[in-house]
CSV table of C-alpha atoms in Angstrom, one decimal:
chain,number,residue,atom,x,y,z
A,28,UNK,CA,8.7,135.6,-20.9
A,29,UNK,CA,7.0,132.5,-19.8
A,30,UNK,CA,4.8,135.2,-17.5
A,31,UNK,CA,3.6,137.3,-20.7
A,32,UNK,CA,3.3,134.5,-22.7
A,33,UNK,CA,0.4,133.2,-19.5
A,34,UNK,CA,-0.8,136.2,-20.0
A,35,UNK,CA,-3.2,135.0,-23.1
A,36,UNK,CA,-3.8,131.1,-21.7
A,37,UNK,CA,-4.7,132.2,-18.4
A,38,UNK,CA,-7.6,134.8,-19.4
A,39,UNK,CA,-10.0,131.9,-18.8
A,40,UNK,CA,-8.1,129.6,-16.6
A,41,UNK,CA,-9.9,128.4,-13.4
A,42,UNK,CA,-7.1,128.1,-11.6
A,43,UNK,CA,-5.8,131.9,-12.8
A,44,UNK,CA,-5.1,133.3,-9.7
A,45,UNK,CA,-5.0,137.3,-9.7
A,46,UNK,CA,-1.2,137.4,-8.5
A,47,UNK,CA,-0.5,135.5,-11.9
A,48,UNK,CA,-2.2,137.6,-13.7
A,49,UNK,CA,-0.6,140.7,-12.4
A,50,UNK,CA,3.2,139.2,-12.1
A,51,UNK,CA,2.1,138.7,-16.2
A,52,UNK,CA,0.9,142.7,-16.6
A,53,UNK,CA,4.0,143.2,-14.5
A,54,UNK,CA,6.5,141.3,-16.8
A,55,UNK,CA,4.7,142.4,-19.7
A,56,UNK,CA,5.3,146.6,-18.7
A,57,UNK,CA,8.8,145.9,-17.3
A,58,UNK,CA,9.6,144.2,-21.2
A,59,UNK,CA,8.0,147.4,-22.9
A,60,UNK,CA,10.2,149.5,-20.6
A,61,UNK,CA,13.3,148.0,-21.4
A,62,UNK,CA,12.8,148.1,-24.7
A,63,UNK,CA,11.2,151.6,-25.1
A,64,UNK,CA,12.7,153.7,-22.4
A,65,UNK,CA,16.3,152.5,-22.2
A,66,UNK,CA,17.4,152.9,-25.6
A,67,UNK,CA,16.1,156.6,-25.6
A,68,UNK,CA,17.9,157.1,-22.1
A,69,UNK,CA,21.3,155.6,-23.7
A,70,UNK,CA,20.8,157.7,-26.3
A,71,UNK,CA,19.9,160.8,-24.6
A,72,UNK,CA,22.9,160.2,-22.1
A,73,UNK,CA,25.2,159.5,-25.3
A,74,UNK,CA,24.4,162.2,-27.2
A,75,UNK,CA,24.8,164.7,-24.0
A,76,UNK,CA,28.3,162.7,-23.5
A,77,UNK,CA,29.6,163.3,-26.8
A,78,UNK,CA,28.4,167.1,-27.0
A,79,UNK,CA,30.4,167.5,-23.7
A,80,UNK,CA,33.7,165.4,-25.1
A,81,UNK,CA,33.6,167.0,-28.1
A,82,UNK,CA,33.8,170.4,-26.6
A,83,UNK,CA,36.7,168.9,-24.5
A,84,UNK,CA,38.1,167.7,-27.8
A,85,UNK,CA,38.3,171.4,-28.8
A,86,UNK,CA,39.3,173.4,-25.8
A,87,UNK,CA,42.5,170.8,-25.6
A,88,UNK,CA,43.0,171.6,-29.4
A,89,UNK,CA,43.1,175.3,-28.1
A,90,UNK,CA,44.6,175.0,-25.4
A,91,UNK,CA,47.7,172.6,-26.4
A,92,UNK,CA,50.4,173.1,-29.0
A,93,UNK,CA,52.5,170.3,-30.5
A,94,UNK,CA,56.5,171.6,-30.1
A,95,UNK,CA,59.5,170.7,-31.4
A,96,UNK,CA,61.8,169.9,-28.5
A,97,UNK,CA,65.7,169.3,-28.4
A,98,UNK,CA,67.6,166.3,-26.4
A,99,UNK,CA,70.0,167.4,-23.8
A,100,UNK,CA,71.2,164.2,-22.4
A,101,UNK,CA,69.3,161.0,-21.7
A,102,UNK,CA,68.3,160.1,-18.3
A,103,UNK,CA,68.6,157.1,-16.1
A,104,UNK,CA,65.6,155.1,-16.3
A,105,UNK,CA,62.9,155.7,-14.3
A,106,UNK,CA,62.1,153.3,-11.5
A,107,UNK,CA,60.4,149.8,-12.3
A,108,UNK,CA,56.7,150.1,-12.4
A,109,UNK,CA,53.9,147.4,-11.7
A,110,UNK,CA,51.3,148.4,-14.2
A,111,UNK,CA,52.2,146.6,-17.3
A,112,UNK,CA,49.9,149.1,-19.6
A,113,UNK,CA,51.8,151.8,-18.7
A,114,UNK,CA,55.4,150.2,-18.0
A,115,UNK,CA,54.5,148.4,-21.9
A,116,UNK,CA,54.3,152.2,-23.2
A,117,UNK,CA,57.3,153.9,-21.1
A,118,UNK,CA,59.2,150.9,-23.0
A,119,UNK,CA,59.2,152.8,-26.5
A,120,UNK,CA,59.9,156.5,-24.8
A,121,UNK,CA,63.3,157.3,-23.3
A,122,UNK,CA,63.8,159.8,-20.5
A,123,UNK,CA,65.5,163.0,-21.3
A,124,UNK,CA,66.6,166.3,-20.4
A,125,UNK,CA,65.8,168.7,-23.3
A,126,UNK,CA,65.4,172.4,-24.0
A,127,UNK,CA,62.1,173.7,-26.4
A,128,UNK,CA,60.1,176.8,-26.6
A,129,UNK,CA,57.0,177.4,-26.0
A,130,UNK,CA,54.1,178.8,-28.3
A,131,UNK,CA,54.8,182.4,-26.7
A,132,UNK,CA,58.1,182.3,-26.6
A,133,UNK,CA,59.5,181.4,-23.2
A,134,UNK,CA,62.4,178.8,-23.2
A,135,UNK,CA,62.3,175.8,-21.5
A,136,UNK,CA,64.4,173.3,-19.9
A,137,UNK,CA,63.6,169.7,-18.3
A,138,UNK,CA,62.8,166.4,-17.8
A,139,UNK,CA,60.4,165.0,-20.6
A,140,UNK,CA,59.9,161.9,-22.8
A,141,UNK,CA,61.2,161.5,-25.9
A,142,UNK,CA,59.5,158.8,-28.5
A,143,UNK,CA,63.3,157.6,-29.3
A,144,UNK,CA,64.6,154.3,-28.5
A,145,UNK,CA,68.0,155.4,-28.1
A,146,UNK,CA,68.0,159.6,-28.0
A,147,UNK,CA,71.6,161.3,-28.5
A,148,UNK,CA,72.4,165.2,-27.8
A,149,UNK,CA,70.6,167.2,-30.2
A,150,UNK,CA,68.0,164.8,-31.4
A,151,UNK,CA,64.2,166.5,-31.7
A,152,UNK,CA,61.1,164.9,-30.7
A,153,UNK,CA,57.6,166.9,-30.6
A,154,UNK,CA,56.5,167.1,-26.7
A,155,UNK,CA,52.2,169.1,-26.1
A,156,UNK,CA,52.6,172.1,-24.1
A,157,UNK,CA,50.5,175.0,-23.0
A,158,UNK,CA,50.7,178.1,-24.2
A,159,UNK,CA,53.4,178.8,-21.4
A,160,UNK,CA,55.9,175.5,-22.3
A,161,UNK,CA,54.8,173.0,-19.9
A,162,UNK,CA,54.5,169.8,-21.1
A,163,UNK,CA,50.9,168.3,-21.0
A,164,UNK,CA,49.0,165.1,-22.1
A,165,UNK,CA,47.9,165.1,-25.6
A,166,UNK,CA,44.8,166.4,-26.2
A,167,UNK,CA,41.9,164.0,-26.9
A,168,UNK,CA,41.1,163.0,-30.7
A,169,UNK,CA,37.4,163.2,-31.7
A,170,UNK,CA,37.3,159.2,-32.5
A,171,UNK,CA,38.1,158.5,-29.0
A,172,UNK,CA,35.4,161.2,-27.3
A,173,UNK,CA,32.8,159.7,-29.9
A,174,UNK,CA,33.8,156.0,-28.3
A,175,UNK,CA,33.5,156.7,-25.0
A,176,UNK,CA,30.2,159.1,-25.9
A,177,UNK,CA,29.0,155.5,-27.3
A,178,UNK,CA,30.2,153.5,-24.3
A,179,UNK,CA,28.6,156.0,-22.1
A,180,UNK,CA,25.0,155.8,-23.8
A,181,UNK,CA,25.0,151.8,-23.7
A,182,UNK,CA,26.6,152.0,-20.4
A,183,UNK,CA,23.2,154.3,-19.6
A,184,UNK,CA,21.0,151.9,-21.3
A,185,UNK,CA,22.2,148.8,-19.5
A,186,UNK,CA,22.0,150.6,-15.9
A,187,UNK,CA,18.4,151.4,-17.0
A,188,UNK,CA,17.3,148.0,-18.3
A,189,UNK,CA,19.1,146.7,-15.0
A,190,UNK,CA,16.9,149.3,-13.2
A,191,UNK,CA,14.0,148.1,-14.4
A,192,UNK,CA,14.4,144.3,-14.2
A,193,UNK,CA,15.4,144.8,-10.6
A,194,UNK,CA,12.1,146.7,-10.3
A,195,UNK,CA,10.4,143.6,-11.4
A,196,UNK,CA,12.1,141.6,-10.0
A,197,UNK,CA,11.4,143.3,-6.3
A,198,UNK,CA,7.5,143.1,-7.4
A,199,UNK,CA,7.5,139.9,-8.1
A,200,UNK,CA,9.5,138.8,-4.9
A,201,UNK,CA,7.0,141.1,-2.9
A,202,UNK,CA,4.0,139.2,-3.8
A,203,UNK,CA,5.3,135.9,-3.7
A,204,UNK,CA,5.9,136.6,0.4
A,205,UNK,CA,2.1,137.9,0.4
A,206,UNK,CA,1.2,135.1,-1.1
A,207,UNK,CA,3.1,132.6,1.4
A,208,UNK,CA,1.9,134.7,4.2
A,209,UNK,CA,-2.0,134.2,2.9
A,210,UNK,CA,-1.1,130.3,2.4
A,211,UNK,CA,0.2,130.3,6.3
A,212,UNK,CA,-2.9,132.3,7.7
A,213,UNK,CA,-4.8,129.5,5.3
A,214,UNK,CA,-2.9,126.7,7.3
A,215,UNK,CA,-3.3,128.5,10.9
A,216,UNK,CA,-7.3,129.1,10.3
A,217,UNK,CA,-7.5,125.0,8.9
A,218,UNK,CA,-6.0,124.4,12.8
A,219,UNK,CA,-4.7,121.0,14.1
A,220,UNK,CA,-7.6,118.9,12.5
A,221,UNK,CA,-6.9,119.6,9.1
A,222,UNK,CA,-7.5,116.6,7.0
A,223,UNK,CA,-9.1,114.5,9.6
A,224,UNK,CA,-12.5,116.6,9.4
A,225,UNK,CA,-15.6,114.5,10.8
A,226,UNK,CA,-13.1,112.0,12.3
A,227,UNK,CA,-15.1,113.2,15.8
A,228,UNK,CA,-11.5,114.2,17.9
């Protein structure tokens, strides 16, 4: 900011040099760009994202059927797990054996999990299946594809902004090594007798 902001007192400035004045234009373009370019690219990537999750959203709804399922017996519990997310969810579902249909009429028995704290023979629970009774994840709900559509457009937006800054950023570095290597070709060309000109040696 300080750069753009040089960019109107150094128009006249004697000591102005051009690299200043282009690391300004430079600053200036990359602060347009971020603010232009990566809110339509987060927007353009978000709105492609939630096009594409909402189709998910409604194959799955196809695809998946909600059943009523029967408890057989209950299961030992399942081995301890690390992952505290999904060890903190497992602790509200019990491990069963249970029988249910399937949307075209096949039978099914197995191994499922039942939202029941403590399931007893003959209990029902509702289990997703395909159309041919195996048990699937539940399908994906509209508000969560629109939040990770969002997440994905900001997401897009940041990288870009990132992008661009880093752009910058490589510029500026770029000419601040020309400029170092001019100042060293300055020193080399002044020679040993720099600052003791007309001293005769």
């Amino acid at each position: 900011m300080r750069a753009i902001g040089g960019l109107w007192r150094w128009r006249h400035n004697p000591l102005r040099r051009t690299s200043d004045l282009i690391e300004a234009w430079v600053a200036l373009v990359a602060l347009l760009l971020i603010l232009a370019v990566a809110p339509v690219i987060g927007s353009l990537v978000g709105g492609i994202a939630r096009d594409a999750l909402q189709q998910s959203v409604r194959d799955q709804r196809t695809a998946r059927h909600l059943v009523t399922a029967t408890v057989v017996r209950k299961l030992d519990r399942s081995p301890l797990d690390t992952d505290p997310e999904t060890s903190s969810a497992r602790d509200l579902r019990s491990r069963v054996i249970a029988d249910w249909t399937a949307p075209d009429g096949s039978g099914h028995h197995g191994a499922a999990l039942a939202e029941l704290k403590s399931p007893n023979p003959g209990d029902h629970f509702k289990i997703w299946t395909d159309l041919h009774g195996q048990i699937v994840a539940r399908p994906l709900d509209s508000t969560t594809a629109t939040t990770h559509a969002v997440l994905a457009g900001f997401g897009a937006a940041m990288l870009t902004a990132g992008a661009v800054e880093g752009g910058r950023r490589l510029i500026v570095w770029r000419m601040v090594r020309r400029r170092y290597a001019r100042w060293d070709q300055a020193w080399d060309r002044a020679g040993p007798d720099w600052g003791r000109t007309g001293t005769g040696s």
